[in-house]
Amino acid sequence: MASRKWGGTLFWRGVLSIAVFLTLWEIGSLSKVWLKWEMFAWLKEMLILTGWTKNYLPWIGAIPAPTEVLVAWGKVIGDVGYWHSWYMSCFRVLGGFIAAMAIGIPFGLLLAVNRTAFGIGFPVFEVLRPIPPLAWVPASIIFWPTQELSIAFVTFLGAFYTIVINVIGGARSIDTRYFQAAQSMGSSSWDIFRRIILPGTLPSIVVGSAVGMGITWEVVVAAEMISGGGSQIGGTSGGGLGFFIWNSYVGGSYEQIVVGMISIGIAGFLSSELLRALGHRVTPWLRLR
Amino acid sequence: MEPDAQSVEVERMLEILRKTMPFQMVSDALLRRIAALGRQERYERGAVLYDQGDKAGDIYIVISGSVEHALEPGINARRPVQVLGAGDVFGWAALLEKYPHRLAKAVVMDVAVIVRINGDELLRLLEADPDAGDVVMSRFATMITRDYTVPDLIAQMRGIHRKMHSQDIQGMNLTLYRILQWIKSPRPYLMVIGIALFLGTWYLFVEVWKLPRFQEMPGLTVVLKEWLNPNPVYGLSLYTAEYYKHIGVSIWRVAQAFFLATALGVPLGLFLGWSRKFKEYVFPVFETLRPIPILAWVPLAIVMFIATESAVIYLTFLASFFATALNTMLGVESIEESYVRAAYCLGAKKWQVFRHVIVPGALPFIFTGLQISIGVAWFSLVAAEMVSGQYGLGYVINTSYTMVRYPTIIIGMITLGAVGYVTSAMVRILGDYLMQWRVRELALGGQ
């Protein structure tokens, strides 16, 4: 991967690709300006022929241009409310995620280790799993006393299923010979659990939490949008990035929607990378491969 | 005849039988029982044992002397006429599946001692020990084709009927067998316990004990009553047409988005995996857009697509599209480089490599991607329907909340889970069915 660093072919191709994408986006978005020009009258007529009556290109024309987004971003970057949204969303994601880990890992291990627990618990788990986490939002709002808790619960559900499934899968894929070897050398059940099951499941836990983290961000955004943002502290946008987006939409500032989207993208990306680095640290033996 | 002489006779018969082609591999115990069926007879020179077209009943084993065996010309044996001596077996038409009549004429040439065994009796004996019986019958078949040079088509032996054994049950019986095994195992009972515990907790917490937060939730019996009510209190049950309209709308949206995502995502993924240059130019944009949660697109989608219907489909599509394209790409990258090189070395054109190496090689990953894709499609559909849109199960759940029809929320959730599960299972079964070749390959490779 020598060419991935600054100045390599790979790097410049990536830069070019994103630059072309941004330029096309800019041109497309600015169609509300240039479509009025005399020289593009033919294009407009063609669009009218297909039944398009707006004075911009379909789809792309409705999106704010990258330059407008940058300007809008510059405006909110000094705003406390914007950073508070970051904080709120990160807080909720972290809360739901940690809860999912704290409950999901022991639960998954229990199902993987104990046949009776698996027989009783897994069918119920499988019955509930196909229900998308977001379908729980209204029920969760009814049940939990505060909106904050209901958002946290839905976020928790998003990561919980993935983590449990991964823990069970990981524990089941451990080579039986390890157990046999350990037992024949006289290890206790606790030793087997501590020295074989736990490290054997760790890579799957890492993978499961990375996937779960992605889902958590998906869910938190939706939960914030649907439930209307939760606690609002100051300014137009105090209730998380999802609410920031929704509020921008309601307020008609479309540039801010894109700002919010990119912010969530960055936040999601950063947390995934963080988790990956952390996973790397806790499973050092995988690095040798 | 003195007993001693009789046992000598039997021992001699066994000795000969053990040397015959069909009975070579038979255990002594079974051989004795076969020999017990035999009737030893002596024939003078020129005696006709049977003629072509006679009804076939016995098989014959030559103990001593010789017999001329002439197959009818219609059989197309390469050597129709043979002289048989001690240890040869003939009269095997009695054991053939399709020809219950004699196919040859057998005439004694030298004074001959011959053991006759009734074919039906022999078959019944072999059925008592089907594994040994199969060996005998297949050795008969080999003998007929090899020693008598008779075409394979004729040498179809009568089947050995066996009692059911667990290891050779096939097809429908296999399913039945598995169900039986499942019922014998503790799993179904544990499952019933688990689900009963879940439903019982729900019922007790909400409706019997009315625990603090739980009492506001719709209870189990309330939901069931509403669901099965021909005149539902809140307007939605199994008996209302509206219920099925919501389900239909949701499925139709997911179907459109799923097919669109597959039609666009699979080719994009294939090209991303196949061409390094294409990947280097396109993948960065793909990776920049992918971390943005699909649901963050909701307002933008509403702005972009003036019609809510296409906005909902777009959102559902987007999630599926990323999953499908990414998995397809990983699938292509998982193909061993040497396959591609081998194909090129053997003179394959670029298109041929693509068609015969890249696409089939990526298929297992593509199907994994499609399974994920249908899952995320439902996931984002719910969100999209909750925020915007009319009809659909997500819409039901959200409006039921705002209009305080709490039991309907639960009905919507359960329905959503069931429909989502069925569609995922359909994709999985289709994938498994189309991927049978791969499973077989893995099994052959011993993995």
XYZ file of C-alpha atoms in Angstrom:
736
model
C 0.000 0.000 0.000
C 2.878 2.300 -0.755
C 0.826 4.464 -3.072
C -1.740 5.271 -0.388
C 0.419 7.997 1.120
C 0.598 11.590 -0.013
C 1.327 11.999 -3.695
C 0.832 8.344 -4.675
C -1.207 7.418 -7.735
C -3.922 5.943 -5.583
C -4.167 9.117 -3.569
C -4.428 11.391 -6.583
C -6.960 9.169 -8.258
C -9.055 9.354 -5.095
C -8.705 13.134 -4.975
C -9.625 13.395 -8.641
C -12.624 11.164 -8.128
C -13.955 13.235 -5.258
C -13.180 16.478 -7.081
C -15.130 15.311 -10.144
C -17.988 14.265 -7.897
C -18.061 17.657 -6.158
C -17.851 19.527 -9.472
C -20.725 17.565 -10.966
C -22.711 18.156 -7.794
C -21.948 21.888 -7.955
C -22.950 22.109 -11.626
C -26.085 20.078 -11.030
C -27.133 22.113 -8.038
C -26.525 25.379 -9.783
C -28.903 24.323 -12.548
C -31.436 26.657 -10.952
C -29.142 29.449 -12.147
C -27.864 28.305 -15.503
C -30.994 26.653 -16.740
C -32.456 30.155 -17.140
C -29.713 31.083 -19.598
C -30.578 31.416 -23.292
C -28.095 28.761 -24.423
C -29.774 25.987 -22.379
C -33.297 26.739 -23.518
C -33.278 23.468 -25.508
C -32.596 21.447 -22.368
C -35.421 23.128 -20.527
C -37.803 22.392 -23.381
C -36.765 18.760 -23.327
C -37.441 18.599 -19.605
C -40.845 20.178 -20.082
C -41.587 17.542 -22.717
C -40.982 14.828 -20.121
C -43.386 16.553 -17.756
C -40.822 18.389 -15.581
C -42.051 21.889 -14.840
C -39.566 23.126 -12.253
C -36.832 25.524 -13.317
C -33.962 23.251 -12.238
C -32.707 19.777 -13.125
C -34.633 16.900 -11.604
C -33.306 15.453 -8.300
C -29.842 16.946 -8.246
C -31.140 20.474 -8.818
C -33.000 20.425 -5.507
C -29.838 19.758 -3.510
C -27.830 22.718 -2.234
C -24.467 23.158 -3.943
C -21.216 22.231 -2.152
C -20.163 25.869 -1.973
C -23.444 26.819 -0.311
C -22.997 23.949 2.105
C -19.509 25.164 2.973
C -20.814 28.643 3.648
C -23.578 27.255 5.860
C -21.074 25.102 7.687
C -18.879 28.117 8.318
C -21.868 29.810 9.927
C -22.799 26.987 12.306
C -19.279 25.924 13.212
C -19.082 28.665 15.818
C -22.582 27.906 17.079
C -22.806 26.195 20.460
C -26.004 24.469 19.435
C -24.254 22.667 16.600
C -21.572 21.268 18.858
C -24.168 20.443 21.435
C -25.892 18.315 18.790
C -22.646 16.457 18.288
C -22.350 15.935 21.984
C -25.939 14.766 22.396
C -25.748 12.271 19.533
C -22.371 10.922 20.607
C -23.634 10.615 24.164
C -26.720 8.678 23.085
C -24.769 6.430 20.731
C -22.229 5.700 23.423
C -24.917 5.065 26.023
C -26.926 2.711 23.838
C -23.818 1.020 22.559
C -22.305 0.403 25.973
C -25.629 -0.906 27.247
C -25.829 -3.234 24.245
C -22.300 -4.505 24.934
C -22.894 -4.853 28.660
C -26.085 -6.856 28.170
C -25.452 -8.416 24.762
C -22.066 -10.025 25.427
C -23.044 -11.896 28.622
C -26.397 -12.832 27.097
C -24.730 -14.139 23.934
C -22.139 -16.058 25.957
C -24.837 -17.576 28.134
C -26.752 -18.770 25.077
C -23.569 -20.102 23.521
C -22.408 -21.970 26.613
C -25.643 -23.351 28.014
C -27.764 -25.577 25.795
C -30.926 -25.146 27.843
C -30.565 -21.370 27.915
C -30.079 -21.455 24.151
C -33.172 -23.605 23.685
C -35.300 -21.238 25.756
C -33.811 -17.875 24.844
C -32.865 -18.132 21.203
C -36.370 -18.702 19.731
C -37.674 -15.606 21.519
C -34.649 -13.676 20.335
C -35.251 -14.844 16.776
C -38.922 -13.898 16.955
C -38.096 -10.357 18.062
C -35.086 -9.835 15.816
C -36.879 -9.293 12.486
C -38.734 -6.304 13.963
C -36.641 -3.303 12.861
C -35.388 -1.253 15.827
C -37.168 1.833 14.554
C -40.510 0.089 14.764
C -39.908 0.126 18.506
C -39.743 3.919 18.680
C -43.415 4.597 19.544
C -43.636 1.668 21.963
C -40.428 2.846 23.561
C -41.732 6.396 23.945
C -44.838 5.040 25.662
C -42.824 2.842 27.971
C -39.878 4.918 29.083
C -40.500 7.895 31.329
C -38.182 10.313 29.522
C -37.519 10.825 25.845
C -33.815 10.493 26.499
C -34.306 6.957 27.807
C -36.560 5.956 24.935
C -33.972 7.074 22.382
C -31.291 5.239 24.316
C -33.438 2.095 24.346
C -33.944 2.084 20.575
C -30.246 2.749 20.074
C -29.489 -0.135 22.383
C -31.767 -2.462 20.404
C -29.981 -1.565 17.164
C -26.611 -2.776 18.391
C -27.901 -5.531 20.695
C -29.075 -8.026 18.055
C -25.889 -7.783 16.035
C -23.638 -8.195 19.054
C -25.553 -11.189 20.403
C -25.608 -12.949 17.036
C -21.889 -12.372 16.619
C -21.046 -13.587 20.114
C -23.050 -16.779 19.629
C -21.519 -17.357 16.195
C -18.022 -16.697 17.494
C -18.342 -19.001 20.495
C -19.823 -21.753 18.347
C -17.009 -21.600 15.817
C -14.339 -22.377 18.414
C -12.617 -25.650 17.595
C -13.986 -28.431 19.839
C -10.499 -29.863 20.191
C -9.513 -26.891 22.327
C -12.158 -27.828 24.879
C -11.207 -31.480 24.734
C -7.533 -30.666 25.184
C -8.249 -28.329 28.092
C -10.560 -30.828 29.776
C -8.132 -33.699 29.415
C -5.474 -31.555 31.035
C -7.796 -30.910 33.939
C -9.016 -27.329 33.507
C -12.049 -26.217 35.428
C -15.102 -24.814 33.632
C -14.065 -21.329 34.685
C -10.614 -21.842 33.135
C -12.209 -23.036 29.922
C -14.470 -20.032 29.904
C -11.716 -17.580 30.753
C -8.914 -19.029 28.593
C -10.758 -20.471 25.599
C -14.286 -19.141 25.174
C -13.552 -15.516 25.986
C -10.472 -15.047 23.768
C -12.026 -17.270 21.090
C -15.097 -15.054 20.942
C -13.246 -11.758 21.130
C -12.672 -11.328 17.367
C -16.394 -11.853 16.714
C -17.218 -9.409 19.475
C -15.015 -6.819 17.773
C -16.671 -7.422 14.400
C -20.123 -7.426 15.964
C -19.544 -4.168 17.772
C -18.143 -2.497 14.646
C -21.282 -3.440 12.740
C -23.418 -2.596 15.750
C -21.822 0.847 15.965
C -22.842 1.554 12.365
C -26.415 0.527 13.109
C -26.395 2.612 16.277
C -25.691 5.750 14.291
C -28.438 4.865 11.831
C -30.895 4.355 14.644
C -29.956 7.375 16.708
C -30.533 9.706 13.773
C -33.930 8.228 13.051
C -34.922 8.106 16.683
C -34.021 11.775 17.092
C -35.988 12.681 13.990
C -39.081 10.708 14.930
C -39.212 11.561 18.582
C -38.568 15.223 17.925
C -35.141 15.709 19.357
C -35.457 15.143 23.057
C -34.206 17.779 25.411
C -33.658 21.083 23.730
C -30.958 23.275 25.077
C -30.579 26.692 23.562
C -30.613 27.760 19.921
C -32.361 26.065 17.058
C -30.540 22.805 17.415
C -30.006 21.298 20.787
C -31.232 17.757 20.371
C -28.631 15.789 18.511
C -27.510 15.693 14.912
C -30.629 13.883 13.731
C -32.735 16.612 15.205
C -30.374 19.198 13.729
C -31.127 17.769 10.287
C -34.840 17.563 10.889
C -34.960 21.071 12.289
C -33.046 22.391 9.300
C -35.563 20.705 7.031
C -38.520 22.139 8.882
C -36.838 25.524 8.920
C -36.197 25.299 5.189
C -32.418 25.719 5.319
C -31.484 22.869 3.049
C -27.758 23.653 3.214
C -27.824 22.801 6.895
C -29.384 19.409 6.125
C -26.292 18.523 4.129
C -24.060 19.929 6.871
C -25.818 17.654 9.327
C -25.521 14.654 7.023
C -21.807 15.160 6.540
C -21.337 15.679 10.275
C -23.040 12.389 11.036
C -20.978 10.716 8.337
C -17.817 12.000 9.974
C -18.992 11.030 13.439
C -19.939 7.537 12.300
C -16.672 7.100 10.456
C -14.615 8.291 13.409
C -16.368 6.008 15.870
C -15.951 3.014 13.545
C -12.240 3.758 13.178
C -11.886 4.188 16.916
C -13.577 0.865 17.480
C -11.393 -0.795 14.872
C -8.244 0.518 16.544
C -9.542 -0.633 19.894
C -10.369 -4.052 18.486
C -6.871 -4.216 17.088
C -5.493 -3.619 20.531
C -7.539 -6.256 22.314
C -6.885 -8.971 19.725
C -3.141 -8.614 19.186
C -2.732 -12.220 18.042
C -4.777 -11.530 14.918
C -2.213 -8.990 13.734
C 0.321 -11.718 13.079
C -1.778 -13.227 10.321
C -28.408 -91.758 2.146
C -26.409 -91.753 5.337
C -26.218 -88.546 7.350
C -22.486 -88.459 7.043
C -22.610 -88.679 3.272
C -25.233 -85.911 3.226
C -23.041 -83.521 5.175
C -20.139 -84.288 2.874
C -22.413 -83.423 -0.006
C -23.402 -80.118 1.611
C -19.770 -79.225 2.292
C -18.951 -79.865 -1.366
C -21.843 -77.703 -2.486
C -20.686 -74.897 -0.192
C -17.186 -75.222 -1.575
C -18.488 -74.720 -5.119
C -20.890 -71.909 -4.170
C -18.104 -70.020 -2.466
C -16.192 -69.988 -5.748
C -19.065 -68.729 -7.876
C -18.973 -65.156 -8.986
C -22.214 -63.961 -7.272
C -21.661 -65.652 -3.910
C -17.943 -65.043 -3.438
C -18.286 -62.295 -0.866
C -21.091 -63.883 1.142
C -20.531 -64.818 4.783
C -20.506 -68.523 5.660
C -23.695 -68.283 7.679
C -25.644 -66.766 4.807
C -24.063 -69.161 2.353
C -25.327 -72.100 4.380
C -28.831 -70.712 4.293
C -28.558 -70.225 0.528
C -27.265 -73.746 0.131
C -30.232 -75.007 2.153
C -32.533 -73.629 -0.576
C -30.707 -75.664 -3.201
C -31.919 -78.896 -4.686
C -29.139 -80.987 -6.182
C -30.069 -82.882 -9.346
C -28.336 -85.072 -11.879
C -28.979 -84.692 -15.602
C -28.087 -86.998 -18.484
C -26.395 -85.810 -21.642
C -28.780 -84.057 -24.039
C -31.303 -83.043 -21.368
C -32.836 -79.648 -22.088
C -32.928 -77.671 -18.812
C -35.005 -74.861 -20.313
C -35.613 -73.174 -23.637
C -35.838 -69.532 -24.697
C -39.142 -67.991 -23.691
C -39.883 -70.471 -20.883
C -41.028 -69.042 -17.596
C -37.998 -68.346 -15.430
C -38.124 -69.800 -11.911
C -34.810 -71.238 -10.774
C -31.190 -70.311 -11.038
C -28.698 -73.097 -11.712
C -25.189 -73.720 -10.414
C -23.021 -76.316 -12.124
C -21.309 -78.643 -9.647
C -19.822 -80.958 -12.211
C -20.215 -81.764 -15.913
C -20.862 -79.191 -18.629
C -23.799 -77.301 -20.069
C -24.198 -75.471 -23.385
C -25.764 -72.056 -22.858
C -27.114 -70.308 -25.994
C -28.539 -66.801 -25.615
C -31.271 -65.695 -28.019
C -29.946 -63.490 -30.848
C -32.210 -60.571 -29.951
C -30.117 -59.867 -26.871
C -27.051 -58.837 -28.863
C -24.576 -60.627 -26.655
C -21.090 -60.585 -28.093
C -20.574 -64.287 -27.356
C -24.046 -65.789 -27.321
C -23.004 -69.447 -27.073
C -20.856 -70.664 -24.195
C -20.014 -73.971 -22.568
C -20.349 -73.773 -18.796
C -18.473 -75.941 -16.298
C -18.207 -76.421 -12.537
C -18.768 -73.210 -10.608
C -20.665 -71.401 -13.353
C -24.047 -69.871 -12.579
C -26.812 -69.630 -15.139
C -30.525 -69.281 -15.304
C -30.106 -65.767 -13.899
C -33.123 -64.560 -15.857
C -35.033 -65.570 -12.718
C -33.448 -62.592 -10.972
C -33.872 -60.010 -13.737
C -36.134 -57.061 -13.272
C -37.723 -56.893 -16.737
C -37.499 -60.426 -18.176
C -39.371 -63.034 -16.222
C -38.808 -65.535 -19.064
C -35.727 -67.428 -20.199
C -33.378 -65.623 -22.534
C -31.322 -68.704 -23.410
C -31.489 -72.400 -24.127
C -29.511 -74.596 -21.754
C -28.644 -78.174 -22.829
C -26.557 -80.635 -20.815
C -23.463 -81.749 -22.738
C -21.816 -84.075 -20.218
C -23.584 -85.829 -17.401
C -23.998 -82.951 -14.993
C -24.711 -82.411 -11.324
C -26.518 -79.118 -10.884
C -27.906 -77.222 -7.895
C -31.199 -75.436 -8.520
C -32.269 -72.528 -6.311
C -35.642 -70.850 -6.673
C -35.160 -67.174 -7.586
C -38.029 -65.874 -5.452
C -36.833 -67.808 -2.416
C -33.296 -66.563 -2.897
C -34.515 -62.993 -3.140
C -36.547 -63.355 0.028
C -33.501 -64.699 1.817
C -31.373 -61.807 0.606
C -33.960 -59.264 1.712
C -33.441 -60.457 5.257
C -29.886 -59.172 4.999
C -30.145 -56.273 2.550
C -26.528 -55.168 2.700
C -25.192 -58.586 1.759
C -28.095 -58.944 -0.683
C -27.063 -55.822 -2.544
C -23.574 -57.213 -2.936
C -24.876 -60.500 -4.323
C -27.211 -58.771 -6.758
C -24.585 -56.375 -8.008
C -22.171 -59.263 -8.493
C -24.890 -61.020 -10.488
C -25.140 -57.945 -12.667
C -21.398 -57.825 -13.167
C -21.318 -61.486 -14.058
C -24.122 -61.134 -16.597
C -22.490 -58.245 -18.388
C -18.918 -59.507 -18.140
C -19.073 -63.292 -18.488
C -22.209 -63.557 -20.606
C -21.410 -60.340 -22.566
C -24.991 -59.179 -22.202
C -25.698 -55.407 -22.534
C -26.086 -53.475 -19.272
C -29.624 -52.536 -20.116
C -30.812 -56.108 -19.730
C -28.794 -56.855 -16.631
C -31.168 -54.941 -14.360
C -31.522 -57.056 -11.267
C -34.643 -57.268 -9.163
C -34.566 -54.836 -6.294
C -33.857 -55.800 -2.733
C -36.680 -54.459 -0.613
C -35.379 -53.301 2.703
C -36.845 -51.974 5.880
C -36.300 -48.259 6.530
C -32.903 -47.395 7.891
C -32.096 -43.962 9.202
C -29.101 -43.518 6.936
C -30.754 -44.179 3.619
C -33.911 -42.178 3.825
C -34.270 -39.741 1.016
C -36.359 -36.839 -0.207
C -39.704 -36.435 1.488
C -38.842 -39.139 3.978
C -35.782 -37.161 4.999
C -37.893 -34.149 5.923
C -40.237 -36.388 7.876
C -37.287 -38.003 9.580
C -35.811 -34.647 10.525
C -39.115 -33.487 11.948
C -39.293 -36.686 14.000
C -35.748 -36.170 15.267
C -36.585 -32.581 16.115
C -39.627 -33.632 18.113
C -37.537 -36.211 19.968
C -34.928 -33.576 20.894
C -35.571 -31.163 23.774
C -35.529 -28.131 21.457
C -39.237 -27.748 20.611
C -40.202 -27.995 24.278
C -37.579 -25.467 25.322
C -38.817 -23.216 22.525
C -42.379 -23.464 23.794
C -41.122 -22.705 27.308
C -39.163 -19.697 26.060
C -42.026 -18.189 24.117
C -44.482 -18.960 26.918
C -42.153 -17.223 29.358
C -41.969 -14.176 27.114
C -45.712 -13.958 26.535
C -46.408 -14.785 30.174
C -44.131 -12.005 31.380
C -45.810 -9.587 29.033
C -49.280 -10.664 30.195
C -48.463 -10.661 33.898
C -46.503 -7.418 33.953
C -48.980 -5.418 31.935
C -52.393 -6.857 32.671
C -52.248 -8.753 35.949
C -49.743 -6.962 38.156
C -49.956 -3.632 36.301
C -46.369 -2.720 37.098
C -45.563 1.009 37.073
C -44.318 1.635 33.539
C -45.821 -1.462 32.006
C -49.438 -0.638 32.631
C -49.420 1.986 29.914
C -48.326 -0.557 27.333
C -50.965 -2.486 25.392
C -51.406 -5.902 26.978
C -51.213 -9.278 25.315
C -54.929 -10.042 25.418
C -55.852 -6.537 24.274
C -53.574 -6.862 21.254
C -54.836 -10.356 20.414
C -58.479 -9.330 20.794
C -57.929 -6.344 18.558
C -56.008 -8.352 16.002
C -58.621 -11.105 15.752
C -61.611 -8.804 15.988
C -63.854 -8.573 12.908
C -64.886 -5.095 14.099
C -61.641 -3.700 15.501
C -61.899 -0.871 17.986
C -58.987 0.996 16.442
C -59.706 0.115 12.825
C -57.045 -2.444 12.010
C -57.216 -6.227 12.323
C -56.875 -9.422 10.328
C -60.392 -8.855 8.990
C -59.965 -5.376 7.590
C -58.920 -4.816 3.993
C -56.810 -1.868 5.101
C -54.470 -4.161 7.015
C -53.578 -6.035 3.859
C -53.279 -2.828 1.906
C -50.595 -1.597 4.324
C -48.735 -4.897 4.056
C -49.023 -4.863 0.267
C -47.750 -1.289 -0.026
C -44.736 -2.016 2.182
C -43.849 -5.191 0.302
C -44.242 -3.454 -3.041
C -41.910 -0.654 -1.954
C -39.290 -3.053 -0.650
C -39.567 -5.147 -3.807
C -39.022 -2.146 -6.068
C -36.090 -0.870 -4.021
C -34.564 -4.329 -3.714
C -34.699 -5.075 -7.413
C -33.381 -1.640 -8.306
C -30.540 -2.026 -5.802
C -29.681 -5.468 -7.139
C -29.842 -4.350 -10.765
C -27.485 -1.428 -10.100
C -25.449 -2.684 -7.151
C -24.343 -6.026 -8.574
C -22.869 -4.621 -11.824
C -21.213 -1.752 -9.942
C -19.728 -4.178 -7.429
C -18.515 -6.488 -10.189
C -16.737 -3.663 -11.977
C -15.312 -2.290 -8.740
C -13.840 -5.661 -7.939
C -12.732 -6.467 -11.448
C -11.013 -3.308 -12.606
C -8.439 -1.803 -10.301
C -8.519 1.519 -12.139
C -12.279 1.752 -11.977
C -12.144 1.073 -8.274
C -9.464 3.685 -7.655
C -11.549 6.318 -9.411
C -14.987 5.425 -8.096
C -14.511 3.832 -4.700
C -13.444 7.017 -2.841
C -16.788 8.665 -3.626
C -18.584 5.488 -2.647
C -16.731 5.374 0.658
C -17.374 9.046 1.335
C -21.113 8.620 0.942
C -21.416 5.289 2.729
C -20.837 6.380 6.364
C -23.777 8.780 6.122
C -26.662 6.941 7.775
C -29.446 6.259 5.334
C -31.868 7.982 7.641
C -29.925 11.215 7.496
C -30.976 11.259 3.855
C -34.664 11.456 4.737
C -35.175 15.241 4.510
C -32.933 15.552 1.479
C -34.835 12.765 -0.230
C -38.093 14.529 0.455
C -36.644 17.683 -1.094
C -35.167 15.850 -4.072
C -38.183 13.742 -4.942
C -41.286 15.787 -4.922
C -43.423 12.657 -4.762
C -43.191 11.016 -1.346
C -43.538 7.583 -2.875
C -40.277 7.878 -4.823
C -38.558 9.430 -1.789
C -39.447 6.377 0.305
C -38.295 4.011 -2.417
C -35.086 5.985 -2.873
C -34.217 5.718 0.818
C -34.957 2.022 0.886
C -32.962 1.560 -2.287
C -29.935 3.433 -0.980
C -29.351 1.145 1.984
C -29.738 -1.993 -0.113
C -27.558 -0.603 -2.852
C -24.532 -0.038 -0.620
C -24.824 -3.488 0.944
C -25.167 -5.227 -2.413
C -22.389 -3.321 -4.175
C -19.930 -3.725 -1.310
C -20.518 -7.463 -0.931
C -20.290 -8.045 -4.668
C -16.989 -6.198 -4.741
C -15.651 -8.260 -1.846
C -16.848 -11.362 -3.674
C -14.873 -10.529 -6.791
C -11.815 -9.719 -4.706
C -12.108 -13.060 -2.940
C -11.622 -14.942 -6.219
C -8.226 -16.541 -6.352
C -5.951 -14.716 -8.757
C -4.745 -17.998 -10.242
C -8.208 -18.799 -11.615
C -8.162 -15.613 -13.637
C -4.598 -16.240 -14.795
C -5.379 -19.833 -15.708
C -8.340 -18.708 -17.794
C -6.204 -16.131 -19.614
C -3.451 -18.709 -20.189
C -5.969 -21.024 -21.778
C -6.832 -18.234 -24.193
C -10.005 -16.850 -22.645
C -11.104 -13.423 -23.808
C -11.715 -10.694 -21.269
C -15.465 -11.126 -21.589
C -15.164 -14.879 -21.146
C -13.143 -14.456 -17.954
C -15.772 -12.056 -16.689
C -18.644 -14.357 -17.605
C -17.155 -17.695 -16.502
C -14.770 -16.803 -13.672
C -15.679 -13.462 -12.103
C -19.467 -13.737 -12.015
C -19.761 -17.316 -10.706
C -16.880 -16.753 -8.310
C -18.569 -13.739 -6.775
C -22.024 -15.330 -6.561
C -21.767 -16.659 -2.984
C -20.822 -13.209 -1.739
C -23.502 -11.615 -3.875
C -26.141 -13.741 -2.207
C -24.798 -12.897 1.222
C -25.061 -9.276 0.146
C -28.635 -9.747 -1.005
C -29.587 -11.200 2.365
C -28.119 -8.199 4.143
C -29.677 -5.949 1.544
C -33.234 -7.198 2.104
C -32.725 -6.777 5.847
C -31.552 -3.177 5.632
C -34.264 -2.486 3.065
C -36.935 -3.221 5.687
C -34.944 -1.325 8.278
C -34.840 1.870 6.251
C -38.313 1.398 4.840
C -39.736 1.642 8.341
C -37.857 4.838 9.022
C -38.826 6.347 5.683
C -42.473 5.417 6.145
C -42.514 6.797 9.659
C -41.169 10.160 8.630
C -42.940 10.540 5.330
C -45.285 8.552 3.190
C -48.779 7.239 3.319
C -49.751 3.639 3.890
C -47.243 0.997 4.775
C -46.493 -0.688 8.081
C -44.076 1.982 9.307
C -46.795 4.551 8.702
C -49.264 2.405 10.656
C -46.926 2.252 13.631
C -46.241 5.964 13.668
C -49.803 7.183 13.114
C -51.110 4.707 15.668
C -48.815 6.361 18.156
C -49.865 9.910 17.340
C -53.546 8.910 17.329
C -53.167 6.925 20.579
C -54.184 3.561 19.141
C -51.645 1.656 21.150
C -52.663 -1.960 20.388
C -52.332 -1.212 16.694
C -48.672 -0.274 17.236
C -47.970 -3.797 18.460
C -49.981 -5.341 15.614
C -47.904 -3.294 13.172
C -44.641 -4.347 14.811
C -45.480 -8.045 14.818
C -46.696 -7.925 11.233
C -43.572 -6.083 10.194
C -41.380 -8.690 11.871
C -43.262 -11.550 10.254
C -43.279 -10.055 6.757
C -39.625 -9.086 7.030
C -38.728 -12.562 8.194
C -40.595 -14.231 5.344
C -38.953 -12.069 2.674
C -35.485 -12.644 4.151
C -36.147 -16.377 4.275
C -37.223 -16.286 0.628
C -33.983 -14.611 -0.409
C -31.995 -17.065 1.692
C -33.744 -20.126 0.285
C -33.306 -18.864 -3.265
C -29.637 -18.259 -2.577
C -29.151 -21.695 -1.022
C -30.908 -23.287 -3.972
C -28.781 -21.485 -6.533
C -25.612 -22.072 -4.517
C -26.039 -25.852 -4.305
C -23.067 -26.335 -6.599
C -20.851 -24.522 -4.142
C -22.006 -26.539 -1.172
C -21.355 -29.697 -3.160
C -17.908 -28.429 -4.081
C -17.088 -27.643 -0.466
C -18.321 -31.081 0.557
C -16.136 -32.716 -2.076
C -13.191 -30.660 -0.896
C -13.837 -32.011 2.576
C -14.501 -28.647 4.190
